[in-house]
Structures are given as structure tokens and as C-alpha cells.
Tab-separated table of C-alpha atoms (C1' of nucleotides) and ligand atoms in Angstrom:
chain	number	residue	atom	x	y	z
A	190	MET	CA	88.252	98.386	110.838
A	191	LEU	CA	87.761	97.932	107.137
A	192	LEU	CA	84.552	95.937	107.408
A	193	SER	CA	81.972	96.090	110.175
A	194	LYS	CA	81.559	93.113	112.434
A	195	SER	CA	78.155	92.433	110.907
A	196	CYS	CA	79.753	92.281	107.496
A	197	VAL	CA	82.502	89.949	108.620
A	198	TYR	CA	79.929	87.627	110.176
A	199	GLY	CA	77.957	87.747	106.957
A	200	LEU	CA	81.034	86.753	105.001
A	201	ARG	CA	81.921	83.910	107.329
A	202	ALA	CA	78.360	82.584	107.200
A	203	SER	CA	78.233	82.842	103.414
A	204	LEU	CA	81.491	80.954	103.098
A	205	TYR	CA	80.115	78.324	105.428
A	206	LEU	CA	77.012	77.912	103.286
A	207	ALA	CA	79.013	77.810	100.074
A	208	ALA	CA	81.135	75.040	101.534
A	209	ARG	CA	78.143	72.830	102.230
A	210	GLU	CA	75.985	70.844	99.886
A	211	GLN	CA	74.274	73.046	97.326
A	212	GLY	CA	70.556	73.073	98.041
A	213	GLU	CA	70.786	72.001	101.668
A	214	PHE	CA	69.029	74.266	104.171
A	215	VAL	CA	71.243	74.795	107.214
A	216	PRO	CA	69.585	75.953	110.467
A	217	ILE	CA	70.917	79.267	111.772
A	218	ARG	CA	71.442	77.668	115.175
A	219	LYS	CA	73.869	75.224	113.676
A	220	MET	CA	75.729	77.977	111.860
A	221	SER	CA	75.931	80.138	114.958
A	222	ASP	CA	77.334	77.205	116.926
A	223	LYS	CA	79.887	76.248	114.297
A	224	LEU	CA	80.985	79.791	113.550
A	225	GLU	CA	80.878	80.960	117.166
A	226	ILE	CA	78.570	83.872	116.455
A	227	SER	CA	75.624	84.905	118.628
A	228	PHE	CA	72.534	83.195	117.265
A	229	HIS	CA	70.241	86.206	117.384
A	230	PHE	CA	72.827	88.530	115.951
A	231	LEU	CA	73.599	86.168	113.107
A	232	THR	CA	69.876	85.798	112.426
A	233	LYS	CA	69.573	89.521	111.812
A	234	ILE	CA	72.532	89.584	109.464
A	235	LEU	CA	71.250	86.623	107.480
A	236	GLN	CA	67.902	88.361	107.195
A	237	GLN	CA	69.624	91.247	105.443
A	238	LEU	CA	71.336	88.896	103.023
A	239	THR	CA	68.045	87.111	102.401
A	240	ALA	CA	66.325	90.416	101.705
A	241	GLU	CA	69.055	91.247	99.186
A	242	GLY	CA	68.464	88.004	97.323
A	243	ILE	CA	71.828	86.487	98.174
A	244	LEU	CA	70.465	83.882	100.568
A	245	GLU	CA	67.187	82.031	100.762
A	246	SER	CA	65.353	80.870	103.860
A	247	PHE	CA	62.838	78.227	104.702
A	248	LYS	CA	60.843	78.037	107.918
A	249	GLY	CA	59.938	75.028	109.982
A	250	PRO	CA	61.534	71.632	110.573
A	251	ASN	CA	64.284	70.857	108.059
A	252	GLY	CA	64.293	74.554	107.330
A	253	GLY	CA	67.167	76.957	107.517
A	254	ILE	CA	69.258	79.080	105.177
A	255	ARG	CA	71.000	78.370	101.920
A	256	LEU	CA	72.598	80.277	99.069
A	257	LYS	CA	70.101	81.443	96.504
A	258	ARG	CA	72.661	81.462	93.700
A	259	THR	CA	75.707	79.285	93.173
A	260	GLY	CA	78.762	80.156	95.223
A	261	SER	CA	80.720	81.092	92.136
A	262	ASP	CA	78.033	83.625	91.328
A	263	VAL	CA	78.351	85.471	94.632
A	264	GLN	CA	81.238	87.914	94.884
A	265	LEU	CA	82.479	89.227	98.217
A	266	LEU	CA	81.429	92.643	97.019
A	267	ASP	CA	77.792	91.550	96.906
A	268	ILE	CA	77.879	90.743	100.599
A	269	VAL	CA	79.821	93.838	101.601
A	270	LEU	CA	77.433	96.097	99.709
A	271	ALA	CA	74.402	94.326	101.189
A	272	ILE	CA	75.585	94.823	104.761
A	273	ASP	CA	77.966	97.775	104.931
A	274	GLY	CA	76.718	99.631	101.889
A	275	SER	CA	78.936	101.464	99.461
A	276	GLN	CA	80.555	103.996	101.818
A	277	LEU	CA	83.926	102.286	101.882
A	278	LEU	CA	84.145	102.424	98.114
A	279	THR	CA	82.738	105.893	97.554
A	280	GLU	CA	83.613	108.023	100.542
A	281	CYS	CA	86.347	110.632	100.765
A	282	ALA	CA	89.358	109.541	102.789
A	283	LEU	CA	89.166	112.826	104.685
A	284	GLY	CA	85.445	112.427	105.301
A	285	LEU	CA	84.455	115.342	103.087
A	286	PRO	CA	81.084	115.088	101.388
A	287	GLY	CA	80.752	114.389	97.687
A	288	CYS	CA	84.031	112.693	96.848
A	289	GLY	CA	84.393	112.623	93.088
A	290	LEU	CA	81.639	115.137	92.566
A	291	LYS	CA	82.972	118.281	94.182
A	292	ASN	CA	86.441	119.735	94.253
A	293	PRO	CA	88.628	116.879	95.514
A	294	CYS	CA	90.731	116.803	98.675
A	295	PRO	CA	94.543	116.518	98.550
A	296	LEU	CA	94.380	112.790	99.190
A	297	HIS	CA	91.856	112.063	96.483
A	298	ASP	CA	94.107	110.751	93.716
A	299	LYS	CA	96.068	108.424	95.945
A	300	TRP	CA	93.030	107.255	97.858
A	301	ALA	CA	90.986	106.649	94.728
A	302	GLU	CA	93.706	104.361	93.485
A	303	THR	CA	93.923	102.426	96.745
A	304	ARG	CA	90.167	102.269	96.970
A	305	ASP	CA	89.956	100.825	93.490
A	306	SER	CA	92.293	98.032	94.470
A	307	ILE	CA	90.020	97.170	97.389
A	308	HIS	CA	87.028	97.329	95.084
A	309	GLU	CA	88.664	95.078	92.555
A	310	MET	CA	89.672	92.532	95.165
A	311	LEU	CA	86.120	92.316	96.511
A	312	GLU	CA	84.593	92.271	93.061
A	313	LYS	CA	86.777	89.590	91.595
A	314	THR	CA	86.644	87.142	94.469
A	315	ASN	CA	83.762	84.725	94.721
A	316	LEU	CA	82.723	82.349	97.465
A	317	THR	CA	83.487	79.107	95.657
A	318	GLU	CA	87.012	80.216	94.972
A	319	LEU	CA	87.644	80.809	98.665
A	320	VAL	CA	85.922	77.595	99.654
A	321	HIS	CA	88.163	75.550	97.334
A	322	LYS	CA	91.199	77.199	98.817
A	323	GLY	CA	89.868	76.770	102.338
A	324	LYS	CA	89.135	73.078	101.858
A	325	ALA	CA	92.430	72.343	100.168
A	326	GLU	CA	94.534	73.995	102.857
A	327	ASN	CA	92.157	73.521	105.804
A	328	LEU	CA	92.159	77.230	106.516
A	329	ARG	CA	90.177	78.646	109.415
A	330	LEU	CA	86.824	80.398	109.498
A	331	THR	CA	86.846	80.675	113.271
A	332	THR	CA	89.321	81.387	116.045
A	333	GLU	CA	90.640	77.878	116.366
A	334	GLY	CA	89.029	75.404	114.067
A	335	GLY	CA	89.999	74.712	110.486
A	336	PHE	CA	87.700	74.375	107.523
A	337	ASP	CA	86.990	70.796	108.482
A	338	ILE	CA	84.778	71.889	111.383
A	339	LEU	CA	82.161	72.593	108.768
A	340	PHE	CA	81.642	68.950	108.045
A	341	ASP	CA	81.699	67.047	111.309
A	342	ASP	CA	77.971	67.372	111.866
B	258	MET	CA	85.040	103.675	107.315
B	259	LEU	CA	88.714	103.174	106.651
B	260	LEU	CA	89.935	105.773	109.128
B	261	SER	CA	88.189	106.875	112.304
B	262	LYS	CA	86.827	110.383	112.487
B	263	SER	CA	89.486	111.282	115.026
B	264	CYS	CA	92.130	110.166	112.590
B	265	VAL	CA	90.664	112.129	109.715
B	266	TYR	CA	90.526	115.243	111.874
B	267	GLY	CA	94.135	114.653	112.876
B	268	LEU	CA	95.135	114.425	109.231
B	269	ARG	CA	93.255	117.576	108.278
B	270	ALA	CA	94.814	119.480	111.165
B	271	SER	CA	98.286	118.222	110.338
B	272	LEU	CA	97.900	119.265	106.720
B	273	TYR	CA	96.743	122.659	107.901
B	274	LEU	CA	99.815	123.065	110.087
B	275	ALA	CA	102.135	121.864	107.350
B	276	ALA	CA	100.662	124.462	105.038
B	277	ARG	CA	101.451	127.326	107.391
B	278	GLU	CA	104.717	128.979	108.214
B	279	GLN	CA	107.168	126.521	109.711
B	280	GLY	CA	107.765	127.434	113.347
B	281	GLU	CA	104.544	129.383	113.813
B	282	PHE	CA	102.347	128.284	116.723
B	283	VAL	CA	98.719	128.190	115.639
B	284	PRO	CA	96.024	128.318	118.374
B	285	ILE	CA	93.713	125.301	118.390
B	286	ARG	CA	90.713	127.642	118.405
B	287	LYS	CA	91.793	129.061	115.082
B	288	MET	CA	92.306	125.623	113.614
B	289	SER	CA	88.948	124.389	114.854
B	290	ASP	CA	87.261	127.420	113.293
B	291	LYS	CA	89.029	127.091	109.950
B	292	LEU	CA	88.651	123.335	109.686
B	293	GLU	CA	85.112	123.266	111.084
B	294	ILE	CA	85.942	120.779	113.826
B	295	SER	CA	84.685	120.999	117.409
B	296	PHE	CA	87.309	122.833	119.457
B	297	HIS	CA	87.326	120.456	122.411
B	298	PHE	CA	87.342	117.365	120.262
B	299	LEU	CA	90.193	118.672	118.139
B	300	THR	CA	92.111	119.521	121.298
B	301	LYS	CA	91.987	115.883	122.383
B	302	ILE	CA	93.208	114.644	119.047
B	303	LEU	CA	96.065	117.130	118.908
B	304	GLN	CA	97.090	116.063	122.403
B	305	GLN	CA	97.555	112.541	121.092
B	306	LEU	CA	99.697	113.762	118.226
B	307	THR	CA	101.704	115.912	120.625
B	308	ALA	CA	102.250	112.947	122.926
B	309	GLU	CA	103.517	110.946	119.944
B	310	GLY	CA	106.072	113.599	119.121
B	311	ILE	CA	104.494	114.597	115.817
B	312	LEU	CA	103.265	117.980	117.031
B	313	GLU	CA	104.538	120.414	119.617
B	314	SER	CA	102.508	122.712	121.832
B	315	PHE	CA	103.116	125.940	123.660
B	316	LYS	CA	100.854	127.408	126.298
B	317	GLY	CA	99.884	130.975	126.894
B	318	PRO	CA	99.488	134.011	124.627
B	319	ASN	CA	101.005	133.484	121.197
B	320	GLY	CA	100.946	129.809	122.027
B	321	GLY	CA	99.326	127.028	120.070
B	322	ILE	CA	100.364	123.995	118.095
B	323	ARG	CA	102.960	123.411	115.401
B	324	LEU	CA	104.674	120.540	113.669
B	325	LYS	CA	107.623	119.222	115.601
B	326	ARG	CA	109.368	117.927	112.487
B	327	THR	CA	109.291	119.238	108.956
B	328	GLY	CA	106.222	118.395	106.906
B	329	SER	CA	108.252	116.278	104.527
B	330	ASP	CA	109.371	114.210	107.472
B	331	VAL	CA	105.840	113.320	108.568
B	332	GLN	CA	104.175	110.512	106.635
B	333	LEU	CA	100.427	109.955	106.731
B	334	LEU	CA	101.189	106.616	108.310
B	335	ASP	CA	102.690	108.325	111.368
B	336	ILE	CA	99.425	110.097	112.053
B	337	VAL	CA	97.245	107.076	111.360
B	338	LEU	CA	99.310	104.901	113.684
B	339	ALA	CA	99.298	107.567	116.402
B	340	ILE	CA	95.510	107.861	116.401
B	341	ASP	CA	93.990	104.652	115.042
B	342	GLY	CA	96.833	102.326	115.915
B	343	SER	CA	97.971	99.510	113.695
B	344	GLN	CA	94.765	97.446	113.546
B	345	LEU	CA	93.926	98.419	109.971
B	346	LEU	CA	97.306	97.187	108.811
B	347	THR	CA	97.594	94.070	110.917
B	348	GLU	CA	94.104	92.715	111.503
B	349	CYS	CA	92.491	89.775	109.758
B	350	ALA	CA	89.851	90.744	107.217
B	351	LEU	CA	87.507	88.229	108.813
B	352	GLY	CA	88.221	89.537	112.308
B	353	LEU	CA	90.025	86.383	113.444
B	354	PRO	CA	92.763	86.835	116.031
B	355	GLY	CA	96.426	86.529	115.167
B	356	CYS	CA	96.493	87.234	111.427
B	357	GLY	CA	99.851	86.213	110.067
B	358	LEU	CA	100.723	84.246	113.182
B	359	LYS	CA	98.188	81.456	113.229
B	360	ASN	CA	96.680	79.421	110.458
B	361	PRO	CA	95.359	82.011	107.980
B	362	CYS	CA	91.775	82.531	106.879
B	363	PRO	CA	90.690	81.994	103.245
B	364	LEU	CA	90.888	85.704	102.538
B	365	HIS	CA	94.367	86.162	103.931
B	366	ASP	CA	96.428	86.179	100.754
B	367	LYS	CA	94.193	88.572	98.897
B	368	TRP	CA	93.654	90.823	101.880
B	369	ALA	CA	97.349	90.945	102.755
B	370	GLU	CA	98.042	92.202	99.278
B	371	THR	CA	95.366	94.878	99.413
B	372	ARG	CA	96.423	95.835	102.905
B	373	ASP	CA	99.983	96.281	101.757
B	374	SER	CA	98.882	98.704	99.093
B	375	ILE	CA	97.122	100.770	101.751
B	376	HIS	CA	100.215	100.576	103.915
B	377	GLU	CA	102.446	101.673	101.101
B	378	MET	CA	100.225	104.578	100.193
B	379	LEU	CA	100.188	105.863	103.762
B	380	GLU	CA	103.883	105.256	104.244
B	381	LYS	CA	105.060	106.937	101.090
B	382	THR	CA	102.935	110.057	101.322
B	383	ASN	CA	104.137	112.978	103.401
B	384	LEU	CA	102.408	116.165	104.447
B	385	THR	CA	104.504	118.575	102.370
B	386	GLU	CA	103.742	116.646	99.222
B	387	LEU	CA	100.010	116.973	99.798
B	388	VAL	CA	100.311	120.621	100.785
B	389	HIS	CA	102.132	121.451	97.542
B	390	LYS	CA	99.435	119.728	95.568
B	391	GLY	CA	96.718	121.361	97.641
B	392	LYS	CA	98.130	124.839	97.182
B	393	ALA	CA	98.756	124.420	93.474
B	394	GLU	CA	95.249	123.184	92.720
B	395	ASN	CA	93.402	124.909	95.593
B	396	LEU	CA	92.000	121.617	96.778
B	397	ARG	CA	89.698	121.448	99.774
B	398	LEU	CA	90.362	120.491	103.365
B	399	THR	CA	86.820	121.274	104.426
B	400	THR	CA	83.296	120.882	103.073
B	401	GLU	CA	83.272	124.016	100.995
B	402	GLY	CA	86.433	126.052	101.215
B	403	GLY	CA	89.558	125.520	99.157
B	404	PHE	CA	93.108	125.461	100.395
B	405	ASP	CA	93.180	129.247	100.360
B	406	ILE	CA	91.027	129.428	103.473
B	407	LEU	CA	94.152	128.540	105.377
B	408	PHE	CA	95.721	131.878	104.674
B	409	ASP	CA	93.077	134.551	105.012
B	410	ASP	CA	93.715	135.125	108.694
C	289	DG	C1'	44.414	70.643	114.741
C	290	DT	C1'	48.166	70.436	117.908
C	291	DA	C1'	52.934	70.211	119.037
C	292	DT	C1'	57.463	70.997	117.294
C	293	DT	C1'	60.975	73.197	114.738
C	294	DT	C1'	62.585	76.952	112.646
C	295	DT	C1'	62.891	81.858	110.736
C	296	DA	C1'	60.943	86.943	111.294
C	297	DA	C1'	60.545	91.005	113.737
C	298	DG	C1'	61.003	94.144	117.190
C	299	DA	C1'	62.134	95.774	121.925
C	300	DT	C1'	65.838	96.237	124.963
C	301	DA	C1'	70.569	96.431	126.820
C	302	DA	C1'	75.605	96.866	126.740
C	303	DA	C1'	79.754	98.755	124.589
C	304	DA	C1'	82.321	101.833	121.757
C	305	DG	C1'	83.002	105.926	119.311
C	306	DG	C1'	82.164	110.655	118.858
C	307	DG	C1'	81.447	114.962	120.960
C	308	DT	C1'	80.749	118.517	124.904
C	309	DC	C1'	81.854	120.829	129.150
C	310	DT	C1'	84.510	122.211	133.298
C	311	DC	C1'	88.373	123.006	135.826
C	312	DA	C1'	93.384	122.981	136.149
C	313	DT	C1'	97.911	124.524	134.433
C	314	DA	C1'	101.230	127.283	132.126
C	315	DA	C1'	102.971	131.376	129.844
C	316	DA	C1'	102.845	136.202	128.705
C	317	DC	C1'	101.585	140.920	129.220
C	318	DT	C1'	100.469	144.822	131.998
D	159	DA	C1'	100.898	140.065	141.501
D	160	DG	C1'	96.915	139.727	138.666
D	161	DT	C1'	94.654	139.286	134.266
D	162	DT	C1'	94.472	137.254	129.882
D	163	DT	C1'	95.420	133.731	126.525
D	164	DA	C1'	96.172	129.396	125.638
D	165	DT	C1'	96.832	124.048	126.231
D	166	DG	C1'	96.075	119.716	129.498
D	167	DA	C1'	93.242	116.443	131.592
D	168	DG	C1'	89.312	114.474	132.953
D	169	DA	C1'	84.314	113.824	133.693
D	170	DC	C1'	80.229	113.546	131.232
D	171	DC	C1'	76.663	112.819	127.508
D	172	DC	C1'	74.848	111.407	122.975
D	173	DT	C1'	74.693	108.348	119.028
D	174	DT	C1'	75.839	104.194	116.620
D	175	DT	C1'	77.145	99.601	116.689
D	176	DT	C1'	76.964	95.249	118.712
D	177	DA	C1'	74.499	91.927	121.183
D	178	DT	C1'	70.545	89.878	123.744
D	179	DC	C1'	65.820	88.728	124.724
D	180	DT	C1'	60.938	88.090	123.747
D	181	DT	C1'	57.117	87.268	120.958
D	182	DA	C1'	55.137	86.239	116.431
D	183	DA	C1'	54.679	83.581	112.204
D	184	DA	C1'	55.411	79.739	109.059
D	185	DA	C1'	56.096	74.975	107.889
D	186	DT	C1'	56.180	70.114	109.088
D	187	DA	C1'	54.866	65.825	111.309
D	188	DC	C1'	51.931	63.331	113.971
E	263	FES	S1	87.501	114.027	97.795
E	263	FES	FE1	88.724	113.171	99.384
E	263	FES	S2	89.084	111.211	98.599
E	263	FES	FE2	87.871	112.044	97.027
E	264	FES	S1	94.165	85.531	108.851
E	264	FES	FE1	92.490	86.526	107.927
E	264	FES	S2	93.482	88.088	106.802
E	264	FES	FE2	95.178	87.099	107.745
DNA sequence: GTATTTTAAGATAAAAGGGTCTCATAAACT
DNA sequence: AGTTTATGAGACCCTTTTATCTTAAAATAC
């Protein structure tokens, strides 16, 4: 798989937050219910994103999680790097150490090109952009439900 | 990681075979030594490729493994599909079931495009092509050694 | 200050991927 | 035929990822 499950959950949760009112703290329990992700597992992932300064948390009643920056200021790449790290975008396709530093492998040129296109896609796509699209076309963030599930509280 | 370790080992081994004399059976033990892959693990992977009709095996003394078709007739995609299956090229970037069949996710359009570029790269690259390049520039198939390690018996 | 709501942190368990080992099978040579 | 060389097939183990559970800590409301 391109992205780890943790990373995918992180992306789904971030999109969910970006789709809600800016400034509103959303409890993790609510997110885990809506997005059909295990509460405890999601909690851990959100902790990583909070530690990286992408999300912000608040404890106690009326607490929860929200975006720290605006959705248009968070690129998919930020989330992928925070959770999966940079391996996908730096590693050798044949698993050899030091891609780009040492003598390359036969696949290097072609892979570097493909890898750059992945990098560019992640770097140039922000949350708000996807949320607009998702709202307009009622796309899904979960197995069944459309984007509208985010709003029926 | 884009490709599983098994898949990467399968690719390295296939490149090794394509670089050797067509028709020569190479013992797995020799390959595992040259390519620095565990013998038993490599054996399993090669069995998969043999079952898929990409490689051919022969038991007993002077036996081993060789390509069943010519190197120019084996695309990287064949090996990736045989070992990792088609998930990478068919799955939803957000891990939702039924990408392309059901209502898409917000990332679908962008991911489908990126995914196609991966698909195209794997589909249009054959073993012989990479072997030529590898021989000409003495590229590496292993941590340290160059392509020449394939030939000092 | 006590109860309630919520995140934080860490221990633990289940599942998957990666890797090892053993025995069986086939072919060749003597 | 028996020994040697080699793949085939399966059981087994280790590590990482994924997921769960338990306890702590913080903030609020009363
Ligand atoms: S060295 Fe293999 S992809 Fe760069
Ligand atoms: S539905 Fe998500 S990538 Fe196609």
C-alpha cells in the first residue's frame, strides 16, 4: 500500500476537521464514530499530528481536536510526512540504501520521475481544496456515507 | 513502501537472471549469495514467479532457475502483479473499498492520475532495457557491488 | 473541591509481513 | 542403486503494524 493505515486515518480525520467550522473543537469520540475508526487508534494518530503542530487539542468538556492552521495551509504532504515519514519520497525502489547519494540502481531514473509526481501531488493539494470538492459532489470519506455525514450531528 | 520486500527481491532476482546468458539455469543458492538475499526466502519468491510462468525451474545438478520468456518480454509490471498483486494499482488512496466502482473519495481524481503514471512506468519498462542500462553504467543491484558482480562467477 | 468530560500515555494483544528451518521430491552422476 | 545437487512445500518464529484496554492528567461546571 502506498500509505500506511495510520496515515490514511490521519488524512480522513484531517479532512473531516477541515470540513467543519474553523475554530470548533471536535471530540475524538465523535470523529471515530463518524469516520468508523477505532477510537483509541485514532487518538494515537491525532496525537502525532498534534505533536507536529498540524492539529491542536483541548482537554475537558467542550474539548476536542481542531486544525491549528487553516485548511488551505495544510498540504497532504504535511500529514504524510508527519505520520509515515519521508521514506516513500526518498527511498530506492529496489530497497537499496542511500538512493540519490550512492551509485544508483537501474530503476533510479524512472522511479525518481514517478516519485516526483507523487511528491508533487501531495505537496500541491491542500485540505480545503479537497473539502470544497467533497462538499460540492458529496464524495465519501467512509465506506458508505457521503460528505454530508459530517454535518448531521 | 511502494513495493513489498518480496517484490523488490523478485525484481532484483529477475534482473540478475535477465543479465545472464539466456537459457542458463542459475542455482538459487548462487543468486542468494550474489544478491545478498536469504536463500530460503528467495526460494519462496522465485516459486511464485515460476508458478506465474515468468521463470522456469529445473531440479538436480546443473539445475536452477531461468527466465521462461526473453527479458524484453517481461515487464516490471508482470513481476509486481505476480508478487504484490494489483492492490497498488487499484486501491483507493484513502483505503475505501471499491475505488472506481462506488462513489469516489475526494482524492480519487488526483490519485488516479498519479497511480496511472506508476502503472505506465511499470508497464513500459522491461528487464532487458534495465539490464542494458545497468551493464553500460555498472549500476548496482545490491548495497555495494555494481552490475559486474553478476559475472565474476 | 468533587464529579464529569475529554485528551495523554503506556501496556497489552492480535494480525500481517518478513525470514528461518526441515523434510520431501526430482534429476544427474557415479 | 545410491549419492549428490538442486528445487518444492510447508511448518515455524520474529518483527512491525494495527488495534485494544487501562490508567493518568487536564479542564469545566456545579
Ligand atoms: S537508487 Fe534505486 S531508486 Fe534511487
Ligand atoms: S475512491 Fe479513493 S482513490 Fe478512488
